[in-house]
Amino acid sequence: MKIKTICCIGAGYVGGPTMAVIAQQCSHIKVTVVDLNASRIAAWNDADLNKLPVFEPGLDKVVGEARGRNLFFSTDVDQAIDEADMIFISVNTPTKTYGKGKGMAADLKYIELCARQIASVSKSNKIVVEKSTLPVRTASAIKNILDHTGNGVEFQILSNPEFLAEGTAIEDLLSPDRVLIGGDTSDKGQEAIQALVDVYANWVPKERILTTNVWSSELSKLTANAFLAQRVSSINSISALCEKTGADVNEVAKAIGLDSRIGSKFLKSSVGFGGSCFQKDILNLVYIAKTYGLNEVADYWEQVIIMNDYQKNRFSNNIVSTLYNTVSGKKITFLGWAFKKDTNDTRESAAIQVADNLLNEQAHIEVYDPKVSEERMYADLDYLNTRTEAENRALLKVLKDPYQACKESHAIAVLTEWDEFKTYDWQRIYNNMLKPAFVFDGRGILDTKALEKIGFVCYSIGKGSK
Ligand code: NAD
Ligand code: UGA
């Protein structure tokens, strides 16, 4: 089967960039990305490519090339489903906030809604692709809903998890380490797999396209994120030990990373991992393990989250204790709010937890982030429900100029590794700060030796002072 039309439900951080790249690479396929959120779709259609709802280096160029040619963004979900040979489900799968599995299991209500809508609208056979990250065995639930439509349409369900990282999404999509496609072992299942392989084969070398059964594919996605997050928690646990012993975590990371069995990537110690997926996917893995009575497996992976929470709290506690055990009424500047550089996404960003802790101590925070909007930052804080909205606005201010944000501040905390922070005129910043002037580098990106020469008192994550 040759795919001519694709529909993707969900125009978020995954659906938007993924489909833009498929459309750019496969000009013979019509790709329509749909979403219930009309303002998001309007932003994807904005003539000004700087106003796309997702900031990703290179995304503007890809969208600019394909949009209007064979890439479309629309709110008409039914029409796009009806027209499509292949439907990607790329909606959000957040952690459940209610009922059974609250705080751990993935909330599959958006997935189920999509399946029901596909079932009710489809008049011809379709391949349905799970692009969202889902618990292992979700495909059987989707299949169950789709198989009971009563209108004789046949569906094949594939799992095709996405491995892109934000900030490098376009690079990752254009040149993926692998593309994973899971499908049914029946002949029709294999045909469906082949149809999706053929789409990717337009630009991905065949040897990087891996096919498996559906369950392996679903579980591989959760496992990949769990292993990646585990590395960050592992090096962060060592960062605490480094600070006590005088070792330098960057040196330790380099020394162990040169062992080819360990590898050098994902060993950067930080104030804690954030992002929409690591925590949610590990909690989901823990929940699944518990469901099967595998309590030791569940406890093992839960420790990755416990260590991450510890790291965020350790960072804010260190700020309070260094500033003579009180930050009440003191101005602290945050450089960065996004969960990593080169994205405007703030979901689960360490900055939110660190800010919450310091605001509880009545600190005054001024934030500068090159890409995150003021509304987003307040929404992140309001969502925690720790303080009233008015209190958050009184205690935390958002500035558009980093020098202004640092002026008359007691301390600067680096929460995101934006490259521009390294290029600032740190002498000028120092001159305008209250003394002693502190820098708490939660990302280990600044040249602390140079800062100390200027007169700053520096803390850099995982660097011992002895
Ligand atoms: P997102 O919240 O940015 O986007 C999801 C979109 O789906 C939203 O715009 C929402 O309005 C829309 N939506 C929800 N229900 C809908 C429905 N019934 N009909 C139409 N639209 C609907 O989420 P995201 O970051 O793109 O993540 C999507 C999935 O991909 C998640 O399962 C996530 O775990 C997974 N994932 C995310 C990343 C990432 O980097 N963000 C990477 C790999 C995998
Ligand atoms: C991660 C995975 O890397 C992707 O493969 C996956 O597709 C995605 O999750 C997902 O499923 O959503 P992402 O969260 O976008 O991608 O970004 P990462 O580069 O993985 O960073 C996650 C967090 O870990 C960030 O806060 C980052 O600063 C932190 N991190 C990463 C470290 O603290 N140290 C490191 O060495 C690497």
Coordinates of C-alpha atoms and ligand atoms in Angstrom, one line a residue:
M1 CA 0.0 0.0 0.0
K2 CA 1.3 3.4 -0.9
I3 CA 0.5 6.2 1.5
K4 CA -0.8 9.4 -0.3
T5 CA -2.5 11.2 2.6
I6 CA -1.6 11.5 6.2
C7 CA -3.5 13.0 9.1
C8 CA -1.9 13.8 12.4
I9 CA -4.1 14.5 15.4
G10 CA -2.3 16.8 17.8
A11 CA -0.3 19.8 16.7
G12 CA 2.1 20.0 19.7
Y13 CA 5.8 19.8 20.2
V14 CA 5.8 16.3 18.5
G15 CA 3.0 16.5 16.0
G16 CA 4.0 19.8 14.5
P17 CA 7.8 19.3 13.9
T18 CA 7.4 15.6 13.0
M19 CA 4.8 16.2 10.3
A20 CA 6.6 19.2 9.0
V21 CA 9.6 17.0 8.3
I22 CA 7.6 14.2 6.8
A23 CA 5.9 16.7 4.5
Q24 CA 9.2 18.4 3.6
Q25 CA 10.8 15.0 2.8
C26 CA 7.8 13.5 1.0
S27 CA 6.4 16.1 -1.3
H28 CA 4.1 13.4 -2.8
I29 CA 2.2 12.9 0.4
K30 CA -0.4 15.4 1.6
V31 CA 0.0 15.9 5.4
T32 CA -2.7 17.6 7.5
V33 CA -2.0 18.3 11.1
V34 CA -5.2 18.9 13.2
D35 CA -5.9 20.1 16.7
L36 CA -8.8 21.1 18.8
N37 CA -6.9 24.1 20.0
A38 CA -7.8 26.8 17.4
S39 CA -5.2 29.3 18.6
R40 CA -2.5 26.8 18.2
I41 CA -3.6 26.0 14.7
A42 CA -3.8 29.7 13.9
A43 CA -0.2 30.1 15.1
W44 CA 1.0 27.2 12.9
N45 CA -0.7 29.0 10.0
D46 CA 0.8 32.5 10.9
A47 CA 2.5 34.1 7.9
D48 CA 5.2 35.2 10.3
L49 CA 7.3 32.1 10.8
N50 CA 8.7 33.6 14.1
K51 CA 5.2 33.1 15.6
L52 CA 5.0 29.4 15.2
P53 CA 3.7 27.9 18.6
V54 CA 6.8 25.8 19.0
F55 CA 10.3 27.3 19.0
E56 CA 12.8 24.9 17.5
P57 CA 16.0 25.8 15.6
G58 CA 15.4 25.2 11.9
L59 CA 11.6 24.5 12.2
D60 CA 10.7 27.8 10.5
K61 CA 12.6 26.8 7.4
V62 CA 11.0 23.4 7.2
V63 CA 7.5 24.7 7.7
G64 CA 8.2 27.6 5.3
E65 CA 9.1 25.1 2.6
A66 CA 6.2 22.7 3.0
R67 CA 3.3 24.7 4.3
G68 CA 0.6 25.3 1.7
R69 CA 2.4 22.8 -0.7
N70 CA 1.6 19.5 1.0
L71 CA 1.6 20.5 4.6
F72 CA -1.6 21.9 6.2
F73 CA -2.8 22.8 9.7
S74 CA -6.5 22.7 10.4
T75 CA -9.1 22.4 13.1
D76 CA -11.3 20.2 11.0
V77 CA -10.4 16.9 12.5
D78 CA -13.2 14.9 10.9
Q79 CA -12.3 15.9 7.4
A80 CA -8.6 15.1 7.8
I81 CA -9.5 11.7 9.3
D82 CA -11.9 11.0 6.5
E83 CA -9.3 11.8 3.8
A84 CA -6.3 10.0 5.3
D85 CA -4.8 6.6 4.5
M86 CA -2.7 6.8 7.6
I87 CA -3.5 8.6 10.9
F88 CA -0.9 9.5 13.5
I89 CA -2.1 10.0 17.0
S90 CA 0.2 12.6 18.6
V91 CA -1.9 14.0 21.5
N92 CA -0.7 14.5 25.0
T93 CA -0.6 11.7 27.5
P94 CA 0.0 13.4 30.8
T95 CA 0.2 11.8 34.3
K96 CA -3.3 11.2 35.7
T97 CA -4.4 13.8 38.2
Y98 CA -7.4 11.9 39.5
G99 CA -8.8 8.4 40.2
K100 CA -7.0 5.1 40.0
G101 CA -3.3 5.6 39.3
K102 CA -3.4 9.3 40.2
G103 CA 0.0 10.8 40.1
M104 CA 1.6 7.8 38.3
A105 CA -0.4 6.3 35.4
A106 CA -0.7 7.9 32.0
D107 CA -4.0 9.6 31.4
L108 CA -5.3 8.0 28.2
K109 CA -8.5 10.0 27.8
Y110 CA -7.2 12.0 24.9
I111 CA -6.0 8.9 23.1
E112 CA -9.4 7.2 23.6
L113 CA -11.2 10.2 22.3
C114 CA -9.1 10.1 19.2
A115 CA -9.8 6.4 18.7
R116 CA -13.5 7.0 19.1
Q117 CA -13.5 9.9 16.6
I118 CA -11.5 7.8 14.1
A119 CA -14.0 5.0 14.5
S120 CA -17.0 7.1 14.0
V121 CA -15.7 9.1 11.0
S122 CA -13.8 6.5 8.9
K123 CA -15.4 5.2 5.8
S124 CA -12.4 3.4 4.4
N125 CA -9.6 1.2 5.8
K126 CA -6.9 3.0 7.7
I127 CA -3.5 2.6 9.4
V128 CA -3.6 4.2 12.8
V129 CA -0.1 5.0 14.2
E130 CA 0.6 5.6 17.9
K131 CA 3.1 8.5 17.9
S132 CA 2.3 9.5 21.5
T133 CA 4.2 7.7 24.2
L134 CA 1.9 5.1 25.6
P135 CA 1.9 2.3 28.2
V136 CA 2.7 -1.1 26.9
R137 CA -0.5 -2.8 25.6
T138 CA -2.4 0.4 24.8
A139 CA -2.7 -0.7 21.2
S140 CA -5.0 -3.5 22.2
A141 CA -7.4 -0.9 23.8
I142 CA -7.3 1.3 20.7
K143 CA -7.9 -1.8 18.5
N144 CA -10.8 -2.8 20.6
I145 CA -12.5 0.6 20.2
L146 CA -11.8 0.7 16.5
D147 CA -13.0 -2.9 15.8
H148 CA -16.4 -2.2 17.2
T149 CA -17.5 0.6 14.9
G150 CA -19.9 -1.6 13.0
N151 CA -19.2 0.0 9.7
G152 CA -17.0 -2.7 8.3
V153 CA -13.8 -0.5 8.1
E154 CA -10.5 -2.4 8.8
F155 CA -7.8 -0.8 11.0
Q156 CA -4.2 -1.7 11.5
I157 CA -2.5 -0.3 14.6
L158 CA 1.2 0.5 14.6
S159 CA 3.4 1.9 17.3
N160 CA 5.9 4.4 16.1
P161 CA 7.2 6.2 19.2
E162 CA 9.1 9.5 18.7
F163 CA 12.6 9.9 20.1
L164 CA 13.3 13.5 19.2
A165 CA 14.6 15.8 21.9
E166 CA 13.4 19.4 22.1
G167 CA 15.9 22.0 21.0
T168 CA 17.4 19.5 18.4
A169 CA 14.1 18.2 17.0
I170 CA 14.7 19.0 13.4
E171 CA 18.2 17.5 13.4
D172 CA 16.9 14.4 15.3
L173 CA 14.0 14.0 12.8
L174 CA 16.2 14.5 9.7
S175 CA 18.9 12.2 10.9
P176 CA 17.4 9.8 13.6
D177 CA 19.6 7.2 15.3
R178 CA 16.7 4.9 14.6
V179 CA 13.0 4.8 13.6
L180 CA 11.0 2.2 15.5
I181 CA 7.9 0.7 14.1
G182 CA 5.9 -2.0 15.9
G183 CA 3.1 -3.9 14.3
D184 CA 1.0 -7.0 14.2
T185 CA 2.7 -10.2 13.1
S186 CA -0.1 -11.0 10.7
D187 CA 0.2 -10.4 6.9
K188 CA -1.9 -7.3 7.1
G189 CA 0.1 -6.1 10.1
Q190 CA 3.3 -6.6 8.1
E191 CA 1.8 -4.7 5.1
A192 CA 1.0 -1.8 7.4
I193 CA 4.5 -1.8 8.8
Q194 CA 5.9 -1.8 5.2
A195 CA 3.7 1.2 4.3
L196 CA 5.2 3.2 7.2
V197 CA 8.7 2.0 6.5
D198 CA 8.3 3.3 2.9
V199 CA 7.3 6.7 4.2
Y200 CA 10.5 7.0 6.3
A201 CA 12.7 5.4 3.7
N202 CA 12.3 8.6 1.7
W203 CA 15.1 10.1 3.8
V204 CA 16.1 7.6 6.6
P205 CA 18.6 4.9 5.6
K206 CA 16.9 1.5 5.7
E207 CA 19.3 0.0 8.3
R208 CA 18.1 2.6 10.8
I209 CA 14.4 1.6 10.5
L210 CA 13.8 -1.1 13.1
T211 CA 10.6 -3.1 13.1
T212 CA 9.3 -5.1 16.1
N213 CA 6.1 -6.4 17.5
V214 CA 3.8 -3.7 19.0
W215 CA 4.5 -4.4 22.6
S216 CA 8.3 -4.2 22.2
S217 CA 7.9 -0.9 20.5
E218 CA 5.6 0.6 23.1
L219 CA 7.8 -0.6 26.0
S220 CA 11.1 0.5 24.2
K221 CA 9.9 4.1 24.3
L222 CA 9.3 4.1 28.0
T223 CA 12.6 2.2 28.6
A224 CA 14.6 4.6 26.5
N225 CA 13.4 7.6 28.5
A226 CA 13.9 5.8 31.7
F227 CA 17.5 4.9 30.8
L228 CA 18.3 8.5 29.7
A229 CA 16.8 10.0 32.9
Q230 CA 18.6 7.4 35.0
R231 CA 21.9 8.6 33.6
V232 CA 21.1 12.2 34.6
S233 CA 20.1 11.1 38.1
S234 CA 23.2 8.9 38.4
I235 CA 25.6 11.8 37.6
N236 CA 23.5 14.2 39.7
S237 CA 23.9 11.8 42.7
I238 CA 27.6 11.9 42.1
S239 CA 27.5 15.7 41.9
A240 CA 26.4 15.9 45.5
L241 CA 29.3 13.7 46.5
C242 CA 31.7 15.8 44.5
E243 CA 30.7 18.9 46.3
K244 CA 31.5 17.2 49.7
T245 CA 34.8 15.7 48.6
G246 CA 36.4 18.4 46.4
A247 CA 36.0 16.3 43.2
D248 CA 34.8 18.0 40.1
V249 CA 31.8 16.3 38.5
N250 CA 32.7 17.4 35.0
E251 CA 36.1 15.7 35.4
V252 CA 34.5 12.6 36.7
A253 CA 31.9 12.6 33.8
K254 CA 34.7 12.9 31.3
A255 CA 36.8 10.2 32.9
I256 CA 34.0 7.7 33.0
G257 CA 32.5 8.7 29.7
L258 CA 35.7 7.8 27.9
D259 CA 35.0 4.2 28.7
S260 CA 33.2 3.1 25.5
R261 CA 30.9 0.9 27.5
I262 CA 29.6 3.9 29.4
G263 CA 29.8 6.6 26.6
S264 CA 30.1 10.3 27.0
K265 CA 26.6 11.5 26.3
F266 CA 23.9 12.4 28.9
L267 CA 26.4 12.8 31.7
K268 CA 26.0 16.5 32.3
S269 CA 25.2 17.2 35.9
S270 CA 22.4 19.8 36.3
V271 CA 19.9 21.3 38.7
G272 CA 17.7 18.3 37.6
F273 CA 16.1 17.1 34.5
G274 CA 12.8 18.6 33.3
G275 CA 10.7 18.3 30.2
S276 CA 7.3 16.9 29.7
C277 CA 8.3 13.3 29.4
F278 CA 11.0 11.9 31.6
Q279 CA 9.1 12.1 34.9
K280 CA 5.8 11.2 33.4
D281 CA 7.2 8.2 31.5
I282 CA 9.1 6.8 34.5
L283 CA 6.1 7.2 36.7
N284 CA 4.1 5.3 34.1
L285 CA 6.8 2.6 34.0
V286 CA 6.7 2.4 37.8
Y287 CA 2.9 2.1 37.7
I288 CA 2.9 -0.6 35.1
A289 CA 5.5 -2.6 37.1
K290 CA 3.4 -2.3 40.3
T291 CA 0.3 -3.4 38.3
Y292 CA 2.1 -6.6 37.5
G293 CA 3.2 -7.0 41.1
L294 CA 6.8 -6.2 40.3
N295 CA 7.5 -4.1 43.3
E296 CA 11.3 -4.3 43.2
V297 CA 11.3 -3.2 39.6
A298 CA 8.9 -0.3 40.5
D299 CA 11.1 0.9 43.4
Y300 CA 14.2 0.7 41.3
W301 CA 12.9 3.1 38.7
E302 CA 11.1 5.4 41.2
Q303 CA 14.5 6.2 42.7
V304 CA 15.4 8.1 39.5
I305 CA 12.6 10.6 40.3
I306 CA 13.4 10.7 44.0
M307 CA 17.0 11.7 43.1
N308 CA 15.8 14.3 40.6
D309 CA 13.6 16.0 43.3
Y310 CA 16.5 15.8 45.7
Q311 CA 18.7 17.6 43.2
K312 CA 16.3 20.5 42.7
N313 CA 15.7 20.9 46.4
R314 CA 19.4 20.6 47.2
F315 CA 20.1 23.5 44.8
S316 CA 17.5 25.9 46.3
N317 CA 18.5 24.8 49.9
N318 CA 22.1 25.7 49.0
I319 CA 21.1 29.2 47.9
V320 CA 19.3 29.8 51.2
S321 CA 22.1 28.5 53.4
T322 CA 24.8 30.4 51.5
L323 CA 22.8 33.6 51.7
Y324 CA 23.2 33.4 55.5
N325 CA 20.1 31.3 56.0
T326 CA 17.6 33.9 54.9
V327 CA 16.5 35.1 51.5
S328 CA 13.4 36.9 52.7
G329 CA 13.1 40.2 50.9
K330 CA 16.3 39.5 49.0
K331 CA 16.4 39.8 45.2
I332 CA 17.5 36.7 43.4
T333 CA 17.9 36.7 39.6
F334 CA 17.0 33.6 37.5
L335 CA 18.8 33.3 34.2
G336 CA 16.6 30.8 32.3
W337 CA 13.2 29.3 32.9
A338 CA 13.0 26.7 30.0
F339 CA 13.7 23.1 30.9
K340 CA 16.7 23.1 28.5
K341 CA 18.2 25.5 26.0
D342 CA 16.8 26.2 22.5
T343 CA 13.2 25.5 23.5
N344 CA 10.3 27.7 24.8
D345 CA 8.9 24.6 26.6
T346 CA 8.9 24.9 30.4
R347 CA 7.0 21.7 31.3
E348 CA 8.5 20.2 34.5
S349 CA 11.4 22.7 34.3
A350 CA 13.7 22.6 37.4
A351 CA 13.3 26.4 37.5
I352 CA 9.7 26.0 38.6
Q353 CA 10.5 23.9 41.7
V354 CA 13.5 26.0 42.6
A355 CA 11.4 29.2 42.3
D356 CA 8.6 27.7 44.4
N357 CA 11.0 26.8 47.1
L358 CA 12.6 30.3 47.2
L359 CA 9.3 32.1 47.0
N360 CA 8.2 30.0 50.0
E361 CA 11.2 31.7 51.8
Q362 CA 9.8 35.0 50.6
A363 CA 12.6 35.8 48.2
H364 CA 12.0 38.3 45.4
I365 CA 12.8 36.7 42.1
E366 CA 13.4 38.4 38.8
V367 CA 13.6 36.1 35.8
Y368 CA 15.1 36.5 32.3
D369 CA 14.6 33.8 29.7
P370 CA 15.2 34.6 26.0
K371 CA 12.2 32.5 24.7
V372 CA 9.7 31.9 27.5
S373 CA 6.8 34.3 27.8
E374 CA 5.8 36.0 31.1
E375 CA 2.3 34.4 30.9
R376 CA 3.9 31.0 30.7
M377 CA 6.0 31.5 33.8
Y378 CA 3.1 32.7 35.9
A379 CA 0.9 29.9 34.6
D380 CA 3.6 27.4 35.7
L381 CA 3.7 28.9 39.2
D382 CA -0.1 29.3 39.5
Y383 CA -0.5 25.7 38.5
L384 CA 1.4 24.6 41.7
N385 CA -1.3 26.3 43.8
T386 CA 1.2 27.1 46.6
R387 CA 0.4 30.8 46.6
T388 CA -2.3 33.0 45.2
E389 CA -1.9 34.5 41.7
A390 CA -1.5 37.9 43.3
E391 CA 1.3 36.7 45.5
N392 CA 3.1 35.1 42.6
R393 CA 2.9 38.4 40.7
A394 CA 4.1 40.4 43.7
L395 CA 7.1 38.1 44.4
L396 CA 8.3 37.2 40.9
K397 CA 8.9 39.7 38.1
V398 CA 9.8 38.9 34.5
L399 CA 12.3 41.1 32.7
K400 CA 13.2 41.4 29.0
D401 CA 16.7 42.6 29.7
P402 CA 19.1 40.3 31.6
Y403 CA 21.3 43.2 32.8
Q404 CA 18.2 44.9 34.4
A405 CA 17.2 41.5 35.9
C406 CA 20.6 41.3 37.6
K407 CA 20.7 44.9 38.8
E408 CA 20.9 45.2 42.6
S409 CA 20.5 41.5 43.0
H410 CA 22.0 39.5 45.9
A411 CA 22.5 36.3 43.8
I412 CA 22.1 35.0 40.3
A413 CA 20.9 31.4 39.7
V414 CA 21.5 29.8 36.3
L415 CA 18.6 27.5 35.6
T416 CA 18.9 26.9 31.8
E417 CA 22.1 26.4 29.8
W418 CA 21.3 29.1 27.2
D419 CA 24.5 29.9 25.2
E420 CA 24.0 33.6 25.4
F421 CA 24.6 33.6 29.2
K422 CA 28.2 32.8 28.6
T423 CA 28.7 35.9 26.4
Y424 CA 27.4 38.4 28.9
D425 CA 29.5 41.3 30.2
W426 CA 29.9 39.8 33.7
Q427 CA 32.0 42.7 34.9
R428 CA 29.1 45.0 34.2
I429 CA 26.7 42.6 35.9
Y430 CA 29.0 42.5 39.0
N431 CA 29.3 46.2 39.2
N432 CA 25.6 46.6 39.5
M433 CA 24.9 43.9 42.1
L434 CA 24.8 44.0 45.8
K435 CA 28.0 42.7 47.5
P436 CA 29.0 40.0 48.2
A437 CA 27.6 39.0 44.7
F438 CA 26.8 35.3 44.4
V439 CA 26.4 33.1 41.3
F440 CA 24.8 29.7 41.6
D441 CA 25.4 27.9 38.3
G442 CA 22.9 25.0 38.2
R443 CA 24.1 24.1 34.7
G444 CA 27.9 24.3 35.1
I445 CA 28.2 26.5 32.0
L446 CA 30.0 29.6 33.3
D447 CA 33.7 30.1 33.7
T448 CA 33.7 30.3 37.5
K449 CA 37.5 31.0 37.6
A450 CA 36.9 34.1 35.5
L451 CA 33.9 35.1 37.6
E452 CA 35.8 34.7 40.8
K453 CA 38.6 37.0 39.5
I454 CA 35.9 39.7 39.0
G455 CA 34.9 39.2 42.6
F456 CA 31.8 36.9 42.4
V457 CA 31.3 34.2 45.0
C458 CA 30.6 31.1 42.9
Y459 CA 28.9 27.8 43.3
S460 CA 28.8 25.5 40.3
I461 CA 26.9 22.3 40.4
G462 CA 29.1 19.3 41.3
K463 CA 32.2 21.3 41.9
G464 CA 33.9 20.8 45.3
S465 CA 35.5 23.8 46.9
K466 CA 38.1 21.9 48.9
Ligands
NAD1 P1 1.5 18.8 23.3 O1 0.7 19.0 24.6 O2 2.5 19.8 22.9 O3 0.5 18.5 22.1 C1 -0.6 17.7 22.1 C2 -1.7 18.4 21.3 O4 -2.8 17.5 21.1 C3 -2.3 19.6 22.0 O5 -2.1 20.7 21.1 C4 -3.8 19.3 22.2 O6 -4.7 20.4 22.0 C5 -4.0 18.2 21.1 N1 -5.1 17.3 21.4 C6 -5.4 16.6 22.5 N2 -6.5 15.9 22.3 C7 -7.0 16.1 21.0 C8 -8.0 15.6 20.3 N3 -8.9 14.7 20.8 N4 -8.2 16.1 19.0 C9 -7.3 17.0 18.5 N5 -6.3 17.4 19.2 C10 -6.1 17.0 20.4 O7 2.2 17.3 23.5 P2 3.6 16.8 22.9 O8 4.8 17.4 23.6 O9 3.5 17.1 21.4 O10 3.5 15.3 23.2 C11 2.6 14.5 22.5 C12 3.0 13.0 22.8 O11 4.3 12.7 22.3 C13 3.0 12.6 24.3 O12 2.6 11.3 24.4 C14 4.5 12.7 24.6 O13 4.8 11.8 25.7 C15 5.1 12.2 23.3 N6 6.5 12.7 23.1 C16 6.8 14.0 23.3 C17 8.1 14.5 23.0 C18 8.5 15.9 23.3 O14 9.7 16.2 23.1 N7 7.6 16.8 23.7 C19 9.0 13.6 22.4 C20 8.7 12.3 22.2 C21 7.4 11.9 22.5
UGA2 C1 13.9 13.5 25.9 C2 14.6 12.4 25.2 O1 16.0 12.8 25.0 C3 14.0 12.1 23.8 O2 14.7 11.1 23.2 C4 12.6 11.8 24.0 O3 12.0 11.6 22.7 C5 11.9 12.9 24.7 O4 12.5 13.1 26.0 C6 10.4 12.6 25.0 O5 10.0 11.5 25.0 O6 9.8 13.6 25.3 P1 13.8 16.1 25.9 O7 13.1 15.9 27.2 O8 13.2 17.0 24.9 O9 14.0 14.7 25.2 O10 15.2 16.7 26.2 P2 16.6 16.0 26.7 O11 17.7 16.5 25.9 O12 16.5 14.6 26.9 O13 16.7 16.7 28.2 C7 15.8 16.3 29.2 C8 16.2 17.0 30.5 O14 17.4 16.4 31.0 C9 16.6 18.5 30.3 O15 16.1 19.2 31.5 C10 18.1 18.5 30.3 O16 18.6 19.7 30.7 C11 18.4 17.4 31.2 N1 19.7 16.8 31.0 C12 20.0 16.1 29.8 C13 20.7 16.9 31.9 O17 20.5 17.5 33.0 N2 22.0 16.3 31.7 C14 22.2 15.7 30.5 O18 23.4 15.2 30.4 C15 21.2 15.6 29.6

